[in-house]
Amino acid sequence: MASGLGVALFSSAVFGLSGSFAKALLETGWTPGAAVTARLTGAALVLAVPAVAALRGRWHQLRNNWLTVLLFGLIGVAACQLFYFNAVARLSVGVALLLEYLAPVIIVLWLWAASRKRPRPLTIAGTLLSLAGLVLVLDLTGAVKIDVAGVLWGIAAAVCLAIYFFITAKENDTLPPIVLASGGLMVGALVMWLAAATGLLPMAASTSDTRLGPWVTPWWVALGGLVVLATVLAYVSGVVAARALGSKVASFVSLTEVLFAVIWAWLLLGELPGPVQLLGGLLIVGGVVLVRLDELRRPAALAAELDHANDVEPVP
């Protein structure tokens, strides 16, 4: 369990790099659609070889789990990012991200409805504490533009993120995590290219140098970091962590991605976090600890019943 928590924190740390690498590219003329498409395509290509090696010729494993791979790529990868960018187009980035990270609350409520058992007090407290921390970390004290369509897009992204955790937490000894990640990224990349081909996703890129911290680097350095660190390592470690911890706990640990994103932005973009943001980070960690303590107090059979996605299958 300790190793699963460590992998989950590592996944959040490398996921948190995506904002800094993407912003470095966007500031040189890349569109969000182009950055996301390049990210997913590059990661899918990098993971293709080790994924094939992990299968060892057992292609039936992929055929038997085609629905899981399809849902993971379509909902957890492509749709989640598309809905989030649609929300960002209508809302501030902070509000859009806060809406997307309502996913842990959605998971708790869904498991509550599915099991007909009210969450324990510590889980409820952890939920409220983590969301309060998110508000502080995102620093939503300025003027915020609220758009109904944008809010709906953000909630849709949250639903997709919740389904992502259910899919990745599914106990499945026949499909290696790297194969699930690779297959999902391939599906996501295909969806992005189709969206671009139909004109739904504007595409523009630039070969201008990017700035990361005190360094001026070629554009491919930021793109390489976005692909290898913030996508390949992030998704593979995220799948491993979700299977080790269960969907609910993994989703709460993922909230630390916001804290890591703030730290990386400070180091790579010079955006220094304020005292309020640091306090929010502590609240997020506190919420994760409360949920973890609640899981440790729960009887093993009940924890397995509530945590694993086999009991709450996502609907296509």
Short mmCIF file of C-alpha atoms in Angstrom, two decimals:
data_model
loop_
_atom_site.label_atom_id
_atom_site.label_comp_id
_atom_site.label_asym_id
_atom_site.label_seq_id
_atom_site.Cartn_x
_atom_site.Cartn_y
_atom_site.Cartn_z
CA MET A 1 0.00 0.00 0.00
CA ALA A 2 2.87 2.35 0.81
CA SER A 3 4.46 1.67 -2.56
CA GLY A 4 1.11 2.35 -4.26
CA LEU A 5 0.88 5.72 -2.51
CA GLY A 6 4.43 6.55 -3.61
CA VAL A 7 3.65 5.68 -7.23
CA ALA A 8 0.47 7.79 -7.06
CA LEU A 9 2.41 10.81 -5.78
CA PHE A 10 5.02 10.33 -8.52
CA SER A 11 2.23 10.19 -11.08
CA SER A 12 0.77 13.44 -9.75
CA ALA A 13 4.20 15.09 -9.82
CA VAL A 14 4.88 14.27 -13.47
CA PHE A 15 1.28 15.01 -14.46
CA GLY A 16 1.79 18.41 -12.84
CA LEU A 17 4.59 19.14 -15.32
CA SER A 18 2.14 19.22 -18.23
CA GLY A 19 0.92 22.73 -17.48
CA SER A 20 4.41 24.24 -17.47
CA PHE A 21 5.55 22.44 -20.63
CA ALA A 22 2.28 23.22 -22.41
CA LYS A 23 2.37 26.89 -21.42
CA ALA A 24 5.91 27.18 -22.74
CA LEU A 25 4.66 25.89 -26.10
CA LEU A 26 1.46 27.95 -26.10
CA GLU A 27 3.44 31.14 -25.54
CA THR A 28 5.29 30.51 -28.82
CA GLY A 29 2.13 30.12 -30.90
CA TRP A 30 0.94 26.55 -30.37
CA THR A 31 -2.80 26.05 -30.04
CA PRO A 32 -4.12 23.88 -27.17
CA GLY A 33 -5.47 21.37 -29.68
CA ALA A 34 -2.11 21.01 -31.40
CA ALA A 35 -0.29 20.60 -28.08
CA VAL A 36 -2.70 17.93 -26.83
CA THR A 37 -2.66 16.05 -30.14
CA ALA A 38 1.13 16.07 -30.29
CA ARG A 39 1.24 14.96 -26.65
CA LEU A 40 -1.04 11.96 -27.14
CA THR A 41 0.43 10.96 -30.51
CA GLY A 42 4.02 11.09 -29.28
CA ALA A 43 3.20 9.19 -26.11
CA ALA A 44 1.30 6.51 -28.04
CA LEU A 45 4.30 5.98 -30.33
CA VAL A 46 6.76 5.83 -27.42
CA LEU A 47 4.66 3.24 -25.58
CA ALA A 48 3.87 1.11 -28.65
CA VAL A 49 7.11 -0.93 -28.55
CA PRO A 50 7.14 -1.74 -24.80
CA ALA A 51 3.40 -2.45 -24.95
CA VAL A 52 3.90 -5.01 -27.73
CA ALA A 53 6.75 -6.54 -25.75
CA ALA A 54 4.55 -6.74 -22.64
CA LEU A 55 1.90 -8.64 -24.59
CA ARG A 56 4.47 -11.26 -25.70
CA GLY A 57 2.31 -12.29 -28.60
CA ARG A 58 -0.79 -12.78 -26.44
CA TRP A 59 -2.99 -10.57 -28.61
CA HIS A 60 -6.09 -12.22 -27.21
CA GLN A 61 -5.53 -10.16 -24.05
CA LEU A 62 -6.08 -7.02 -26.09
CA ARG A 63 -9.10 -8.47 -27.90
CA ASN A 64 -10.67 -9.61 -24.63
CA ASN A 65 -10.27 -6.12 -23.14
CA TRP A 66 -11.04 -3.98 -26.19
CA LEU A 67 -13.95 -2.25 -24.47
CA THR A 68 -11.81 -1.22 -21.49
CA VAL A 69 -9.12 0.18 -23.82
CA LEU A 70 -11.72 1.99 -25.91
CA LEU A 71 -13.40 3.56 -22.88
CA PHE A 72 -10.07 4.53 -21.37
CA GLY A 73 -8.92 6.27 -24.57
CA LEU A 74 -12.25 7.76 -25.58
CA ILE A 75 -13.44 8.98 -22.17
CA GLY A 76 -10.44 9.06 -19.83
CA VAL A 77 -7.99 10.54 -22.34
CA ALA A 78 -9.59 12.26 -25.35
CA ALA A 79 -13.00 13.37 -24.05
CA CYS A 80 -11.67 14.50 -20.68
CA GLN A 81 -9.10 16.78 -22.30
CA LEU A 82 -11.46 18.07 -25.00
CA PHE A 83 -14.17 18.89 -22.45
CA TYR A 84 -11.61 20.57 -20.20
CA PHE A 85 -10.31 22.79 -23.02
CA ASN A 86 -13.88 23.70 -23.95
CA ALA A 87 -14.41 24.75 -20.34
CA VAL A 88 -11.20 26.78 -20.37
CA ALA A 89 -12.41 28.59 -23.50
CA ARG A 90 -15.42 29.88 -21.54
CA LEU A 91 -14.16 30.10 -17.96
CA SER A 92 -10.96 31.01 -16.17
CA VAL A 93 -8.43 28.18 -16.00
CA GLY A 94 -8.82 28.02 -12.22
CA VAL A 95 -12.59 27.56 -12.28
CA ALA A 96 -12.36 25.00 -15.12
CA LEU A 97 -9.74 22.97 -13.23
CA LEU A 98 -11.75 23.16 -10.00
CA LEU A 99 -14.82 21.83 -11.84
CA GLU A 100 -12.80 18.97 -13.36
CA TYR A 101 -11.46 18.00 -9.95
CA LEU A 102 -14.96 17.49 -8.64
CA ALA A 103 -14.30 13.93 -9.86
CA PRO A 104 -13.46 12.58 -6.36
CA VAL A 105 -16.76 13.93 -5.06
CA ILE A 106 -18.57 12.29 -7.98
CA ILE A 107 -16.84 8.98 -7.17
CA VAL A 108 -17.82 9.16 -3.49
CA LEU A 109 -21.44 9.99 -4.37
CA TRP A 110 -21.61 7.28 -7.05
CA LEU A 111 -20.22 4.62 -4.71
CA TRP A 112 -22.67 5.82 -2.08
CA ALA A 113 -25.59 5.40 -4.49
CA ALA A 114 -24.33 2.04 -5.80
CA SER A 115 -23.69 0.52 -2.36
CA ARG A 116 -26.61 2.24 -0.55
CA LYS A 117 -24.16 2.96 2.28
CA ARG A 118 -23.34 6.46 3.45
CA PRO A 119 -19.63 7.41 3.36
CA ARG A 120 -17.90 7.34 6.70
CA PRO A 121 -17.35 10.68 8.48
CA LEU A 122 -13.63 10.77 7.68
CA THR A 123 -14.32 10.34 3.94
CA ILE A 124 -16.83 13.18 4.02
CA ALA A 125 -14.39 15.36 5.96
CA GLY A 126 -11.58 14.49 3.56
CA THR A 127 -13.78 15.40 0.59
CA LEU A 128 -14.64 18.82 2.01
CA LEU A 129 -11.08 19.50 3.15
CA SER A 130 -9.56 18.59 -0.23
CA LEU A 131 -12.02 20.74 -2.16
CA ALA A 132 -11.37 23.65 0.20
CA GLY A 133 -7.66 23.16 -0.46
CA LEU A 134 -8.24 23.19 -4.20
CA VAL A 135 -10.02 26.53 -3.94
CA LEU A 136 -7.07 28.02 -2.06
CA VAL A 137 -4.42 26.53 -4.35
CA LEU A 138 -6.23 27.80 -7.44
CA ASP A 139 -6.52 31.23 -5.75
CA LEU A 140 -9.99 32.08 -7.01
CA THR A 141 -10.10 35.44 -5.22
CA GLY A 142 -10.18 37.61 -8.36
CA ALA A 143 -13.04 38.39 -10.69
CA VAL A 144 -14.36 35.15 -12.19
CA LYS A 145 -16.34 34.91 -15.41
CA ILE A 146 -19.12 32.37 -15.08
CA ASP A 147 -20.65 30.87 -18.20
CA VAL A 148 -23.35 28.17 -18.02
CA ALA A 149 -22.01 26.27 -21.05
CA GLY A 150 -18.50 26.44 -19.61
CA VAL A 151 -19.70 25.07 -16.28
CA LEU A 152 -21.42 22.18 -18.06
CA TRP A 153 -18.23 21.43 -20.02
CA GLY A 154 -16.25 21.44 -16.76
CA ILE A 155 -18.69 19.06 -15.07
CA ALA A 156 -18.52 16.79 -18.14
CA ALA A 157 -14.73 16.74 -17.77
CA ALA A 158 -15.14 15.80 -14.10
CA VAL A 159 -17.42 12.89 -15.03
CA CYS A 160 -14.84 11.69 -17.57
CA LEU A 161 -12.08 11.93 -14.98
CA ALA A 162 -14.15 9.90 -12.51
CA ILE A 163 -14.76 7.21 -15.15
CA TYR A 164 -11.00 7.22 -15.86
CA PHE A 165 -10.32 6.28 -12.23
CA PHE A 166 -12.92 3.52 -12.31
CA ILE A 167 -11.44 2.07 -15.50
CA THR A 168 -7.82 2.17 -14.33
CA ALA A 169 -8.70 0.75 -10.91
CA LYS A 170 -10.32 -2.34 -12.42
CA GLU A 171 -8.58 -5.49 -11.24
CA ASN A 172 -7.37 -7.19 -14.40
CA ASP A 173 -4.39 -9.50 -14.32
CA THR A 174 -4.64 -10.24 -18.06
CA LEU A 175 -3.96 -6.70 -19.32
CA PRO A 176 -0.62 -5.11 -18.28
CA PRO A 177 -0.88 -1.45 -17.22
CA ILE A 178 1.48 -0.34 -19.99
CA VAL A 179 -0.77 -1.99 -22.59
CA LEU A 180 -3.85 -0.22 -21.21
CA ALA A 181 -2.01 3.12 -21.19
CA SER A 182 -0.62 2.64 -24.70
CA GLY A 183 -3.93 1.50 -26.17
CA GLY A 184 -5.83 4.32 -24.50
CA LEU A 185 -3.38 6.94 -25.75
CA MET A 186 -3.64 5.55 -29.29
CA VAL A 187 -7.42 5.78 -29.15
CA GLY A 188 -7.17 9.29 -27.72
CA ALA A 189 -4.73 10.41 -30.41
CA LEU A 190 -6.99 9.04 -33.16
CA VAL A 191 -9.96 10.91 -31.71
CA MET A 192 -7.93 14.13 -31.61
CA TRP A 193 -6.80 13.76 -35.23
CA LEU A 194 -10.38 13.07 -36.31
CA ALA A 195 -11.55 16.17 -34.44
CA ALA A 196 -8.84 18.21 -36.15
CA ALA A 197 -9.71 16.78 -39.59
CA THR A 198 -13.35 17.79 -39.15
CA GLY A 199 -12.38 21.32 -38.11
CA LEU A 200 -13.59 20.86 -34.54
CA LEU A 201 -10.06 21.26 -33.18
CA PRO A 202 -7.95 24.22 -34.42
CA MET A 203 -4.35 23.20 -35.10
CA ALA A 204 -1.29 25.48 -35.17
CA ALA A 205 2.31 24.87 -34.10
CA SER A 206 5.59 26.78 -33.95
CA THR A 207 9.30 25.94 -34.02
CA SER A 208 10.31 28.99 -31.96
CA ASP A 209 12.48 28.46 -28.88
CA THR A 210 10.73 28.02 -25.54
CA ARG A 211 11.68 29.36 -22.11
CA LEU A 212 11.82 27.02 -19.11
CA GLY A 213 13.12 28.64 -15.97
CA PRO A 214 16.42 30.40 -16.73
CA TRP A 215 16.95 28.35 -19.90
CA VAL A 216 15.96 29.08 -23.48
CA THR A 217 15.47 25.70 -25.15
CA PRO A 218 14.42 24.39 -28.59
CA TRP A 219 10.69 23.72 -28.95
CA TRP A 220 11.25 19.96 -28.97
CA VAL A 221 12.58 20.05 -25.39
CA ALA A 222 9.25 21.27 -24.03
CA LEU A 223 7.35 18.91 -26.31
CA GLY A 224 9.59 15.99 -25.31
CA GLY A 225 8.97 16.73 -21.63
CA LEU A 226 5.25 16.96 -22.29
CA VAL A 227 5.27 13.59 -24.07
CA VAL A 228 7.77 11.52 -22.06
CA LEU A 229 7.42 12.87 -18.53
CA ALA A 230 3.93 14.39 -18.34
CA THR A 231 2.23 11.70 -20.42
CA VAL A 232 4.12 8.40 -20.80
CA LEU A 233 5.40 8.14 -17.23
CA ALA A 234 2.33 9.89 -15.83
CA TYR A 235 -0.28 7.60 -17.40
CA VAL A 236 1.60 4.35 -16.79
CA SER A 237 2.30 5.18 -13.15
CA GLY A 238 -1.28 6.44 -12.77
CA VAL A 239 -2.71 3.10 -13.91
CA VAL A 240 -0.37 1.20 -11.56
CA ALA A 241 -1.31 3.48 -8.64
CA ALA A 242 -5.06 3.21 -9.27
CA ARG A 243 -4.88 -0.58 -9.29
CA ALA A 244 -2.88 -0.59 -6.05
CA LEU A 245 -4.99 1.95 -4.15
CA GLY A 246 -8.49 1.66 -5.64
CA SER A 247 -10.43 4.30 -7.55
CA LYS A 248 -11.46 6.50 -4.63
CA VAL A 249 -8.10 6.81 -2.87
CA ALA A 250 -6.21 7.18 -6.16
CA SER A 251 -8.53 10.00 -7.20
CA PHE A 252 -7.93 11.85 -3.94
CA VAL A 253 -4.15 11.45 -4.16
CA SER A 254 -4.38 12.87 -7.69
CA LEU A 255 -5.57 16.13 -6.15
CA THR A 256 -1.92 16.75 -5.23
CA GLU A 257 -1.34 17.25 -8.97
CA VAL A 258 -2.57 20.82 -8.48
CA LEU A 259 0.01 21.41 -5.75
CA PHE A 260 2.77 19.91 -7.90
CA ALA A 261 1.64 22.01 -10.85
CA VAL A 262 2.02 25.16 -8.73
CA ILE A 263 5.52 24.13 -7.65
CA TRP A 264 6.62 23.32 -11.22
CA ALA A 265 5.17 26.62 -12.46
CA TRP A 266 7.23 28.39 -9.81
CA LEU A 267 10.44 26.59 -10.80
CA LEU A 268 10.00 26.59 -14.60
CA LEU A 269 7.87 29.67 -15.26
CA GLY A 270 8.74 31.92 -12.35
CA GLU A 271 5.19 31.93 -10.99
CA LEU A 272 5.80 32.08 -7.24
CA PRO A 273 3.00 30.52 -5.15
CA GLY A 274 1.61 32.70 -2.39
CA PRO A 275 0.93 31.81 1.25
CA VAL A 276 -2.74 31.08 0.48
CA GLN A 277 -1.75 28.54 -2.19
CA LEU A 278 0.69 26.84 0.17
CA LEU A 279 -2.06 26.61 2.78
CA GLY A 280 -4.33 25.07 0.15
CA GLY A 281 -1.70 22.46 -0.59
CA LEU A 282 -1.59 21.48 3.07
CA LEU A 283 -5.38 21.14 3.10
CA ILE A 284 -5.27 18.88 0.04
CA VAL A 285 -2.70 16.62 1.68
CA GLY A 286 -4.78 16.65 4.86
CA GLY A 287 -7.86 15.54 2.93
CA VAL A 288 -5.93 12.71 1.30
CA VAL A 289 -4.68 11.59 4.72
CA LEU A 290 -8.22 11.53 6.13
CA VAL A 291 -9.51 9.41 3.25
CA ARG A 292 -6.52 7.08 3.58
CA LEU A 293 -7.13 6.70 7.32
CA ASP A 294 -10.80 5.95 6.64
CA GLU A 295 -9.82 3.23 4.16
CA LEU A 296 -7.42 1.67 6.67
CA ARG A 297 -10.19 1.55 9.29
CA ARG A 298 -12.69 -0.04 6.88
CA PRO A 299 -13.02 -3.87 6.94
CA ALA A 300 -11.06 -5.43 4.07
CA ALA A 301 -14.11 -7.05 2.43
CA LEU A 302 -16.10 -3.81 2.43
CA ALA A 303 -13.14 -1.81 1.12
CA ALA A 304 -12.77 -4.19 -1.79
CA GLU A 305 -16.50 -4.00 -2.47
CA LEU A 306 -16.48 -0.22 -2.68
CA ASP A 307 -13.13 0.47 -4.30
CA HIS A 308 -12.92 -1.70 -7.34
CA ALA A 309 -14.51 -0.83 -10.62
CA ASN A 310 -15.67 -4.40 -11.23
CA ASP A 311 -18.66 -3.48 -9.05
CA VAL A 312 -19.35 -0.18 -10.82
CA GLU A 313 -18.80 -0.76 -14.52
CA PRO A 314 -18.69 2.43 -16.62
CA VAL A 315 -21.43 2.54 -19.22
CA PRO A 316 -20.34 3.20 -22.84
#
